[in-house]
Coordinates of C-alpha atoms and ligand atoms in Angstrom, one line a residue:
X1 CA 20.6 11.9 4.9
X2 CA 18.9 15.3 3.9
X3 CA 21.2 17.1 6.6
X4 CA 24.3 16.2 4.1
X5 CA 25.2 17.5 1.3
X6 CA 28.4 16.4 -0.1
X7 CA 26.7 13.0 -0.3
X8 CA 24.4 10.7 -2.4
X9 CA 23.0 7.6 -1.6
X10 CA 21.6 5.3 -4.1
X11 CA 19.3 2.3 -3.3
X12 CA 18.3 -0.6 -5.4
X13 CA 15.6 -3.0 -4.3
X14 CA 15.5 -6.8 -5.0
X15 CA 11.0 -7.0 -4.1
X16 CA 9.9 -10.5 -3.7
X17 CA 6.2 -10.9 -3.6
X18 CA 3.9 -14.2 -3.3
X19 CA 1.5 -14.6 -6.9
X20 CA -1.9 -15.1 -5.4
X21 CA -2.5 -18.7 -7.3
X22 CA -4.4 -21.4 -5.5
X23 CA -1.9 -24.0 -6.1
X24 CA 2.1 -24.3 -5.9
X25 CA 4.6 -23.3 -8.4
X26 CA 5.9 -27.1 -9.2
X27 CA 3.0 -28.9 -7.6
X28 CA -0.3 -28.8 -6.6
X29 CA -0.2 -28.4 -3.2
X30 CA -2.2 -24.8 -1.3
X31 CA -0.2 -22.0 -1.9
X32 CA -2.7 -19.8 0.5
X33 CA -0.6 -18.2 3.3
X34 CA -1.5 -20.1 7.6
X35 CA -2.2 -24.5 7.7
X36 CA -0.9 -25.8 10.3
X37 CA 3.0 -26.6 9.7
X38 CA 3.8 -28.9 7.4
X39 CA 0.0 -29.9 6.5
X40 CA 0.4 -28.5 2.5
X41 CA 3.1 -30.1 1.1
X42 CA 3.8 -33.1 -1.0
X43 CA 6.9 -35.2 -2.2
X44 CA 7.8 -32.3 -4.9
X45 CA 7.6 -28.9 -2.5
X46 CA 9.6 -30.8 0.4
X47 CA 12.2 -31.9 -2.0
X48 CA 12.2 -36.0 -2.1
X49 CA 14.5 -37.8 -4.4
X50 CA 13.4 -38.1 -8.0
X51 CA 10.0 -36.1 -8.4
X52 CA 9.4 -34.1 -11.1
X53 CA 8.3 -30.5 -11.3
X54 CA 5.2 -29.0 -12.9
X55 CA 5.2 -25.7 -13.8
X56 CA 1.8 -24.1 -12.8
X57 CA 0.7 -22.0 -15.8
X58 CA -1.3 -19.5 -13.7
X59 CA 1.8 -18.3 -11.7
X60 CA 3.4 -17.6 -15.2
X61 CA -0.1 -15.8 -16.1
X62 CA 0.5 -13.9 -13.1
X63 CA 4.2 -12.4 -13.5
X64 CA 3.8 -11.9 -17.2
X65 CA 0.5 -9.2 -15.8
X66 CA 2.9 -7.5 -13.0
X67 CA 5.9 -7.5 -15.7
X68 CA 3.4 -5.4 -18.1
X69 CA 1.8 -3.2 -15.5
X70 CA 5.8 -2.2 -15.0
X71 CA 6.0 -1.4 -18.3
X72 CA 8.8 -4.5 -18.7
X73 CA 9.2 -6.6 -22.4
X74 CA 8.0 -9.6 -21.9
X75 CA 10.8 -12.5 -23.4
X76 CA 9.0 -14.7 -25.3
X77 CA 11.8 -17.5 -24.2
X78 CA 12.7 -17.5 -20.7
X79 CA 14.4 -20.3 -18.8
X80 CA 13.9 -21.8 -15.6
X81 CA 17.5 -22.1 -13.4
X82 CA 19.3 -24.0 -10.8
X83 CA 20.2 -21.9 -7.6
X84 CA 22.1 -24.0 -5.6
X85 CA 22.9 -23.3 -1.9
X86 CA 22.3 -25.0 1.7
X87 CA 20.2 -23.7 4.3
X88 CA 17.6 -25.7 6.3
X89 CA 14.6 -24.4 4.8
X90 CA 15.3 -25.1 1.2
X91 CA 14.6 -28.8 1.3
X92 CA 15.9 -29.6 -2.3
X93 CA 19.0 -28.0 -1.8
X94 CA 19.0 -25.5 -4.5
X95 CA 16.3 -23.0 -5.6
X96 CA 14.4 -22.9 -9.0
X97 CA 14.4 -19.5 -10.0
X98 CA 15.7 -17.5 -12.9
X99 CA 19.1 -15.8 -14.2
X100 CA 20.3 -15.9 -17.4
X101 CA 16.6 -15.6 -18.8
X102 CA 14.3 -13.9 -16.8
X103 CA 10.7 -13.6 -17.7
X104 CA 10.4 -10.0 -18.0
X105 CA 13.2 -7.3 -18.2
X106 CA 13.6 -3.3 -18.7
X107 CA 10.3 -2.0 -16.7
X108 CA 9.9 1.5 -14.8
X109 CA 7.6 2.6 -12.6
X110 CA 7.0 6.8 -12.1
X111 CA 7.0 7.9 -8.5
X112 CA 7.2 11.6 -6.8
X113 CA 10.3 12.5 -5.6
X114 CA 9.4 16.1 -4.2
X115 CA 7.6 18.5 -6.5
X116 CA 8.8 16.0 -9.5
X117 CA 8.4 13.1 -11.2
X118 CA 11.2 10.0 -11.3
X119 CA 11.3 6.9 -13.3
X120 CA 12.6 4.3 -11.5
X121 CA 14.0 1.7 -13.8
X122 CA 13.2 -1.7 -13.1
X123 CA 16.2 -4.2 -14.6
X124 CA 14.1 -7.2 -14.2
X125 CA 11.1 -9.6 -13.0
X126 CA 11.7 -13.0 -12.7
X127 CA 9.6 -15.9 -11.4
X128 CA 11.0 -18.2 -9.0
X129 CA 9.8 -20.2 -5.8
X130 CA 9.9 -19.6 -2.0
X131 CA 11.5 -21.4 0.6
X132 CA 10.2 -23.0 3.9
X133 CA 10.2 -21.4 7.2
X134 CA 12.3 -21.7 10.2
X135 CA 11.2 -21.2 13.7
X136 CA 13.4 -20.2 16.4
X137 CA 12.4 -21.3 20.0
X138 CA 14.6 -19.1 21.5
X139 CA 13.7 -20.4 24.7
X140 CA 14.3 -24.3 24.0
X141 CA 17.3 -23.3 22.0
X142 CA 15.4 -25.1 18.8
X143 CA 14.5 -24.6 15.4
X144 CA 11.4 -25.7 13.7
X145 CA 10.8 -26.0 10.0
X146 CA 7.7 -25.5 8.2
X147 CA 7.7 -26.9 4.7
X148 CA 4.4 -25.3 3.5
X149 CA 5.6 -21.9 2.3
X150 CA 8.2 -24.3 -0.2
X151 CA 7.2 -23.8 -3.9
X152 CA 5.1 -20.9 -3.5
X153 CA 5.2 -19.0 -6.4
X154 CA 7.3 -15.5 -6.4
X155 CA 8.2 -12.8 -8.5
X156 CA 11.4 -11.1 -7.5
X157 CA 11.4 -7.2 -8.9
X158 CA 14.6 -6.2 -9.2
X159 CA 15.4 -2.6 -9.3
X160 CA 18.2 -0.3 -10.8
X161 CA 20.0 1.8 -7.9
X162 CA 17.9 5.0 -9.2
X163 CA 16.4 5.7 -5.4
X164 CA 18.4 8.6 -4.0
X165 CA 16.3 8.8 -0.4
X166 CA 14.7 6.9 1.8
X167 CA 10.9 8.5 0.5
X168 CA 11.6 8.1 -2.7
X169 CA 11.8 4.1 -1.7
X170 CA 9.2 4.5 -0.2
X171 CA 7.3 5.6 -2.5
X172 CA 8.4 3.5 -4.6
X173 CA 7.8 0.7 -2.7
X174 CA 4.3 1.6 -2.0
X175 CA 3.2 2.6 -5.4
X176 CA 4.5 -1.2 -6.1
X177 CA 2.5 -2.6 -3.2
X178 CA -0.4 -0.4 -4.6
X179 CA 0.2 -1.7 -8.4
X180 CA 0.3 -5.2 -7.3
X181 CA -3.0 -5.4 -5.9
X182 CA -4.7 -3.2 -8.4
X183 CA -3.7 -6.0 -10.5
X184 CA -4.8 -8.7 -8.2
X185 CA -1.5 -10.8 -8.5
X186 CA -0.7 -10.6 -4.9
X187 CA -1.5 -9.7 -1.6
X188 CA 1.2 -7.7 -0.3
X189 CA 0.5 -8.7 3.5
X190 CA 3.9 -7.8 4.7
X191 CA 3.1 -8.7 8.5
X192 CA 2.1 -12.1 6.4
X193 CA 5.8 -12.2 4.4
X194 CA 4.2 -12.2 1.0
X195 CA 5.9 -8.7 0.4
X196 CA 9.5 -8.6 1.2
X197 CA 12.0 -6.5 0.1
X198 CA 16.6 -6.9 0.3
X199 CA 17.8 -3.4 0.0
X200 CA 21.1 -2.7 -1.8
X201 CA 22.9 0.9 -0.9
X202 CA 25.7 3.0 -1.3
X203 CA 27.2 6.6 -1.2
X204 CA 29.0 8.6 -3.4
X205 CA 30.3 12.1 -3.8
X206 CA 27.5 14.0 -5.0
X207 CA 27.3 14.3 -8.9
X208 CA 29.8 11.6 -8.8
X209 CA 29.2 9.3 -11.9
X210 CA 30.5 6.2 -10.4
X211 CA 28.5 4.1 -7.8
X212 CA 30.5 3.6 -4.5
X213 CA 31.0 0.2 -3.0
X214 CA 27.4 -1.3 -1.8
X215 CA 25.9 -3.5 1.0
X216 CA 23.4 -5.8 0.9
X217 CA 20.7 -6.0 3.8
X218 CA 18.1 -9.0 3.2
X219 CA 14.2 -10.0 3.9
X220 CA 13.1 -6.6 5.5
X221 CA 9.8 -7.3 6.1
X222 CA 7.9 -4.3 6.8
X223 CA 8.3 -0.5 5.5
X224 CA 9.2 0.9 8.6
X225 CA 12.0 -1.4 8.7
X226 CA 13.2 -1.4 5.2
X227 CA 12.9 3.0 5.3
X228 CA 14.9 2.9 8.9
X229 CA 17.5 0.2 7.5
X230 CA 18.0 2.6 4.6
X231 CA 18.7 5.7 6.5
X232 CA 21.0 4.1 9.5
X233 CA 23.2 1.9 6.9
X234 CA 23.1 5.1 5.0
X235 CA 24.7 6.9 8.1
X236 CA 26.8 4.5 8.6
X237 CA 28.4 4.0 5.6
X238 CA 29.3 8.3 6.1
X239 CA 30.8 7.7 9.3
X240 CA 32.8 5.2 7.7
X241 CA 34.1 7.4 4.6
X242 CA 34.4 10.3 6.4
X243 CA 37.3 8.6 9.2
X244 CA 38.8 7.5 5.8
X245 CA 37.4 3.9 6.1
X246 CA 36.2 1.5 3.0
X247 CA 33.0 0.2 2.9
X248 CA 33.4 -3.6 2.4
X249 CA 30.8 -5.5 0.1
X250 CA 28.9 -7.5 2.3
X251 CA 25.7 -8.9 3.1
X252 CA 24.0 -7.6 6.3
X253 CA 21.2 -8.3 8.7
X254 CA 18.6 -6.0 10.2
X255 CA 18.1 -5.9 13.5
X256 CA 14.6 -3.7 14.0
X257 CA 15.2 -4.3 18.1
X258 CA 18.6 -2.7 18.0
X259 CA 17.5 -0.4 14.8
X260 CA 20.8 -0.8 13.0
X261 CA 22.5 -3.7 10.9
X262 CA 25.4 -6.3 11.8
X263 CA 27.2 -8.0 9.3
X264 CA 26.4 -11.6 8.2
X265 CA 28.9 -12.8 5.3
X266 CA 31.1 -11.1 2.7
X267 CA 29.1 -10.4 -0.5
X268 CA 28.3 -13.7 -2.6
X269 CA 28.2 -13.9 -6.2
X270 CA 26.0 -15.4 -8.6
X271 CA 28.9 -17.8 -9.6
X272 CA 29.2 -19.1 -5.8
X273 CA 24.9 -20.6 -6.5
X274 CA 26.8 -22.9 -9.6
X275 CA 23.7 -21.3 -11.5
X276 CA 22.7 -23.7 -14.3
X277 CA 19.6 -24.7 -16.6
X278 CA 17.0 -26.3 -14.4
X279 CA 17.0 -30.0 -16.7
X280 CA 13.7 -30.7 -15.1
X281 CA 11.8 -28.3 -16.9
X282 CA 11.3 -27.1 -20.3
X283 CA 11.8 -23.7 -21.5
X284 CA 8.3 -20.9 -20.9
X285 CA 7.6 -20.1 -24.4
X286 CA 4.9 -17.9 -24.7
X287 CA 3.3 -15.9 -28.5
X288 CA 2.3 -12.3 -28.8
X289 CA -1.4 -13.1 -28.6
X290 CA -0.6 -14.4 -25.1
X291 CA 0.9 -11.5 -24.1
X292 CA -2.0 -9.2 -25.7
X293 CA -4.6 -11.4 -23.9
X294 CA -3.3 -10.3 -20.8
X295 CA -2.5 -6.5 -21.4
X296 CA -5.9 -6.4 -22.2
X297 CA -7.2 -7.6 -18.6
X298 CA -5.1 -5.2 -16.8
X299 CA -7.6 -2.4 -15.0
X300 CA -6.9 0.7 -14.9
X301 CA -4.5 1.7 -12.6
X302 CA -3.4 3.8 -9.9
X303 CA -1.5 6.8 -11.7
X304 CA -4.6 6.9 -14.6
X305 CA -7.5 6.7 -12.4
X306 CA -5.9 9.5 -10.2
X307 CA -5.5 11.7 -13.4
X308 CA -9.7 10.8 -14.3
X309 CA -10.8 11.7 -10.8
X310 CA -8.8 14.8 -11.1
X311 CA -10.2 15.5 -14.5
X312 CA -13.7 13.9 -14.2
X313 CA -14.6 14.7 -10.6
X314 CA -12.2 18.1 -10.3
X315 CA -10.5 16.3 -6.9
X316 CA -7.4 18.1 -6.3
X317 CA -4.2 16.0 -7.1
X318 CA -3.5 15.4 -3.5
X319 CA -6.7 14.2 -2.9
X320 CA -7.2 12.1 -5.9
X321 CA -3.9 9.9 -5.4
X322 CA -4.9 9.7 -1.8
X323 CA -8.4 7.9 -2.3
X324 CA -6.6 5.9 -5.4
X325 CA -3.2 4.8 -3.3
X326 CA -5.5 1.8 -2.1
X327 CA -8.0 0.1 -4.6
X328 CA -10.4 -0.8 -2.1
X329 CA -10.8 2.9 -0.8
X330 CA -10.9 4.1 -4.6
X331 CA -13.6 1.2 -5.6
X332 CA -15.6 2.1 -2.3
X333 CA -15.5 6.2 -3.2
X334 CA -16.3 5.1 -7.1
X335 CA -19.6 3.3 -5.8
X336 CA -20.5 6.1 -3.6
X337 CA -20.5 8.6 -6.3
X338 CA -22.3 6.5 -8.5
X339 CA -25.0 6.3 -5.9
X340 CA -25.5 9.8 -6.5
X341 CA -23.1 11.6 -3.8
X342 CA -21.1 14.7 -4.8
X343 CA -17.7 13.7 -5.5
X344 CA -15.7 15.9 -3.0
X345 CA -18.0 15.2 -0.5
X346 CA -17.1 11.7 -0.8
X347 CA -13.9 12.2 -0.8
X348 CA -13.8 14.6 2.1
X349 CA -15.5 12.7 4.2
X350 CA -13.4 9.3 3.2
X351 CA -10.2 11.3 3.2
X352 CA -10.9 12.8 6.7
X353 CA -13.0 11.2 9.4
X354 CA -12.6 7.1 7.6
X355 CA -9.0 7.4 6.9
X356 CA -8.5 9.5 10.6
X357 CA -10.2 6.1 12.2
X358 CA -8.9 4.0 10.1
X359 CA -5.6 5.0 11.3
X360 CA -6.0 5.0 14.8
X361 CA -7.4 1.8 14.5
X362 CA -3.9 0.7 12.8
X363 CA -5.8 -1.6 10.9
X364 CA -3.5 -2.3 7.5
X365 CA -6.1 -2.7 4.7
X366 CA -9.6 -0.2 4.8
X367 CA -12.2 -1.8 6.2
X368 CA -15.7 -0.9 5.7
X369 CA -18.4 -2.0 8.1
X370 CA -21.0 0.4 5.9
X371 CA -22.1 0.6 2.4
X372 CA -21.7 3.3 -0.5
X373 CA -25.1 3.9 -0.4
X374 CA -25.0 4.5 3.2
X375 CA -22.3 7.0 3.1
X376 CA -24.1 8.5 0.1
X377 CA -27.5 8.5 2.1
X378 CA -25.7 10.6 4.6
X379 CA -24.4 12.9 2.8
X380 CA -27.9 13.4 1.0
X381 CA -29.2 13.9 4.3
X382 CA -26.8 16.8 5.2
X383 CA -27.4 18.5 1.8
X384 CA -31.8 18.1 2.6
X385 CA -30.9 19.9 5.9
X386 CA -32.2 16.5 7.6
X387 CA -29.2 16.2 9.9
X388 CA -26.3 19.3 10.7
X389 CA -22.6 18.3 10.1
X390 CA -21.5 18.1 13.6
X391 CA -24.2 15.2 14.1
X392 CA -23.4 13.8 11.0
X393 CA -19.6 13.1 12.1
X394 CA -21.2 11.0 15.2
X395 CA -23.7 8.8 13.1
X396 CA -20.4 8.8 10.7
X397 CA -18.6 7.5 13.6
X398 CA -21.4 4.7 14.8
X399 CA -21.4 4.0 10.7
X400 CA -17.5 3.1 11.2
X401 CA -17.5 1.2 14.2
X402 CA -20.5 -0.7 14.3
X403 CA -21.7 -0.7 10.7
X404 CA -25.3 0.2 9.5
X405 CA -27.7 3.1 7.7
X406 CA -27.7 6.2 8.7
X407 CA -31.5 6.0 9.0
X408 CA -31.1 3.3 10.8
X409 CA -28.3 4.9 13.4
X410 CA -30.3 8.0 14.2
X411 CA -34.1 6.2 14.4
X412 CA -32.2 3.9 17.1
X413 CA -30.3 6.5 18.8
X414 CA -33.1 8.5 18.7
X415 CA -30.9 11.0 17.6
X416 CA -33.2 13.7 17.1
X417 CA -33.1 17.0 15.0
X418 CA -34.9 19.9 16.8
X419 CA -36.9 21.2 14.4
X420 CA -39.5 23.0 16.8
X421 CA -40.3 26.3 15.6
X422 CA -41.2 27.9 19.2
X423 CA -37.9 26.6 20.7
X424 CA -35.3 27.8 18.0
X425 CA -36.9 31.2 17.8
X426 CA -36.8 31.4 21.6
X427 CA -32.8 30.3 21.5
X428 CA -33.0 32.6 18.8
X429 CA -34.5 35.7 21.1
X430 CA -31.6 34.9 23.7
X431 CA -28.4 34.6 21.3
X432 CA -29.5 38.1 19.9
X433 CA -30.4 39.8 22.9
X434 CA -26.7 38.6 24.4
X435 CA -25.3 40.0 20.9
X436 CA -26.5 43.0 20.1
X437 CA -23.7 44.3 18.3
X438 CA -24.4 41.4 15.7
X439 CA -28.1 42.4 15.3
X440 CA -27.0 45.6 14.5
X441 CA -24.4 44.8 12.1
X442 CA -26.5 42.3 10.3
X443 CA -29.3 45.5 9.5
X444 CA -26.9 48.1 8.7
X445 CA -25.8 45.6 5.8
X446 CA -23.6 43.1 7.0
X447 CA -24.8 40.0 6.0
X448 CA -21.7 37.9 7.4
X449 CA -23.0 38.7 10.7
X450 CA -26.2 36.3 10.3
X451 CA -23.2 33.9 9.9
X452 CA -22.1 34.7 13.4
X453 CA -25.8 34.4 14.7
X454 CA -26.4 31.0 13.2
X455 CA -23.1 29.8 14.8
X456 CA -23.8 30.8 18.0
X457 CA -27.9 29.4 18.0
X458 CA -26.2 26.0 16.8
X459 CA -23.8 25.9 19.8
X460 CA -26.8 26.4 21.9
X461 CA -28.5 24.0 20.9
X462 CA -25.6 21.3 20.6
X463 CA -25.6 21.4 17.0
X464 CA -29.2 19.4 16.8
X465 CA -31.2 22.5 15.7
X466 CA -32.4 22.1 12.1
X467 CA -29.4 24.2 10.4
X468 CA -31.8 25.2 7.6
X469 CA -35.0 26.3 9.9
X470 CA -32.2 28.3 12.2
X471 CA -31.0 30.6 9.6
X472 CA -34.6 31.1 8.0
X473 CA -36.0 32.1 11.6
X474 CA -33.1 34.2 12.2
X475 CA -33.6 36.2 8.8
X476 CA -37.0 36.2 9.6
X477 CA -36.8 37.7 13.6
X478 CA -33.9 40.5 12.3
X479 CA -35.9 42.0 9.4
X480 CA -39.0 41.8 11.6
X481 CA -37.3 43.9 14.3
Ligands
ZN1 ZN1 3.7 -29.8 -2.9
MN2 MN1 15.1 -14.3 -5.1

């Protein structure tokens, strides 16, 4: 909404993300994401009369780690609650999750918004379970369920309405991806639903101190969806107050095919779930020396080791949060440098031609089919004058696609550097005799000029020519003239 002025949005996020635990929340069933349908669940996660749950300590271990890397309290009592509501895919009937006394409460999380920093705050975390899945056969005008995403553990983030843009959610939302894998507590595949994100939004006058009236649009599963649903219900809601319409609270659905929302049912509250205590299961009571056990397994994380490669490897700021806004890129560019390479060169070459291909090859997580010590190899081998830059980007290339040493790409290829002395002085002889305003330049004191030569003998030559032999033979033939 950047074109308007006399308007403020504000978007809060309710995030829930899959805990990476082996087992269930209540039960010991997989909680890995694929299985055929219905193949991991039990009597508990498909909701059969008079089972018990059993609360799986790791998922706990797991939500207290993201609450802290939020910067959230940790209760030391929190309670587990009933949520009840129908819907195919919830097989009990009602949801154990938590309301009155969430595990984890009063977090924030620093993102940019433009030249500045913002704290979002983050009201709560609690820990709760996932429901099944329905398939639609469109076709056969069916629906399938598939039990064996019941009881997987989740944490639902839930955000104040501090984001005033769609970048700064997104930014947000992908310094939180970002956190949560640093951490290791989930994997954020959002094509895989283990990231997914219900975005709440209004508009105001700007500088108006009260909220305005807000939708609700749930389960946007992907950024590009959740940044697009933010800035059409945003536009929306303008065109509404601006022909001196209310915006009703409701709950809406995304459509990503049409690109903008419909509605789906008038806002619910939390009294319309008849929240209560879940009777099944006891309270989580955890002690300080719990809680300091954990803090002191958390790595370090995105925002700090961006500030230490600024400060310890003088990367520019840009650069640094780049190579650090995914942890495998930042542990791959750590291992290179400690294999010997020059920092920025790592990170230029990582930052540039990798993350160019990487791109292209829209694959969502980097993928590295060569080594640290290859990448530092090669970049040992551009600084001994072994191999000239432009080759280097096509070894760089083969090292991307199919994997392998650099060694090993150019003795196969048979990528050879032309390091003949007769033929480089001869290309030599011709560049200068076609240029003799350089020659001249470079005696009467210009050294740039030599620049200009060298240039012009590596085009020649296709960029093989030896870079270091080239300008030594050209230094050599001017002052012998
Ligand atoms: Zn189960
Ligand atoms: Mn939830």
């Amino acid at each position: 909404m950047s074109e308007n002025i006399g308007y403020e949005i504000s978007v809060g996020l309710e995030v829930h993300a899959e805990l990476k635990t082996k087992s269930k929340i209540f039960c010991g069933c997989p909680a890995g994401f694929g299985g055929e349908p219905n193949t991991q669940c039990c009597p508990v996660c498909s909701g059969m009369p008079g089972v018990l749950p059993v609360l799986n300590k790791e998922a706990v271990r797991h939500a207290v780690m993201a609450g802290l890397a939020l910067g959230c309290d940790i209760e030391r009592v929190s309670v587990m609650d009933r949520k009840n509501y129908f819907y195919p895919d919830l097989p009990k009937a009602y949801q154990i999750s938590q309301l009155y006394k969430p595990l984890c409460k009063n977090g924030r999380m620093e993102i940019n918004a433009g030249d500045t920093k913002k704290n979002i705050r983050i009201k709560e975390i609690h820990l709760e379970e996932d429901a099944g899945k329905l398939i639609h056969d469109e076709i056969g005008n069916r629906t399938f369920i598939d039990f064996n995403r019941c009881g997987v553990p989740l944490i639902e983030i839930v955000t104040m309405p501090d984001m005033c843009s769609s970048g700064e959610v997104r930014e947000f939302l992908e310094n939180l991806k970002n956190i949560l894998e640093y951490i290791e507590v989930s994997d954020c595949k959002m094509q895989e639903g283990s990231l997914r994100a219900d975005v709440n939004l209004s508009i105001k006058d700007k500088g108006c101190p009260v909220l305005g009236t807000r939708t609700e649009m749930k389960n946007l599963n992907s950024f590009r969806s959740i940044i697009k649903a933010v800035e059409s219900e945003a536009l929306r809601q303008r065109k509404i107050i601006e022909q001196g319409g209310r915006i009703i609270q409701e709950t809406r659905r995304w459509s990503d095919a049409d690109g903008c929302s419909y509605p789906m049912r008038s806002k619910e509250e939390a009294h319309d779930y008849r929240y209560f205590p879940e009777p099944d299961l006891n309270p989580i009571i955890i002690n300080d020396e719990y809680i300091r056990e954990i803090y002191e397994m958390i790595p370090e994380l995105p925002n700090n080791r961006a500030r230490r490669y600024s400060s310890e490897y003088g990367l520019s700021d840009y650069d640094s949060r780049m190579i650090t806004s995914s942890k495998k890129l930042a542990d791959f560019f750590e291992r290179t440098v400690t294999k010997g390479a020059d920092p920025k060169k790592a990170a230029n070459w990582l930052m540039g031609d990798y993350l160019k291909m990487h791109n292209d090859g829209c694959e969502d997580e980097p993928v590295f089919r060569f080594s640290p010590e290859g990448l530092a190899e090669m970049i040992q081998l551009i600084k001994d004058g072994r191999i000239t830059g432009r080759i280097a980007k096509d070894v760089f290339e083969k090292m991307y696609t199919i994997g392998g040493t650099p060694r090993d790409i150019i003795k196969k290829d048979r990528i050879e550097i032309l390091s003949d002395t007769e033929t480089i002085s001869n290309v030599i002889k011709k560049v200068l005799a076609e240029n003799p305003g350089a020659a001249e330049d470079y005696k009467s004191g210009k050294a740039k000029a030599a620049g200009f030569i060298i240039g012009r003998v590596m085009r020649e030559t296709g960029g093989k020519a030896d870079p270091v032999m080239v300008k030594d033979l050209i230094i050599k033939q001017l002052t012998d003239i």
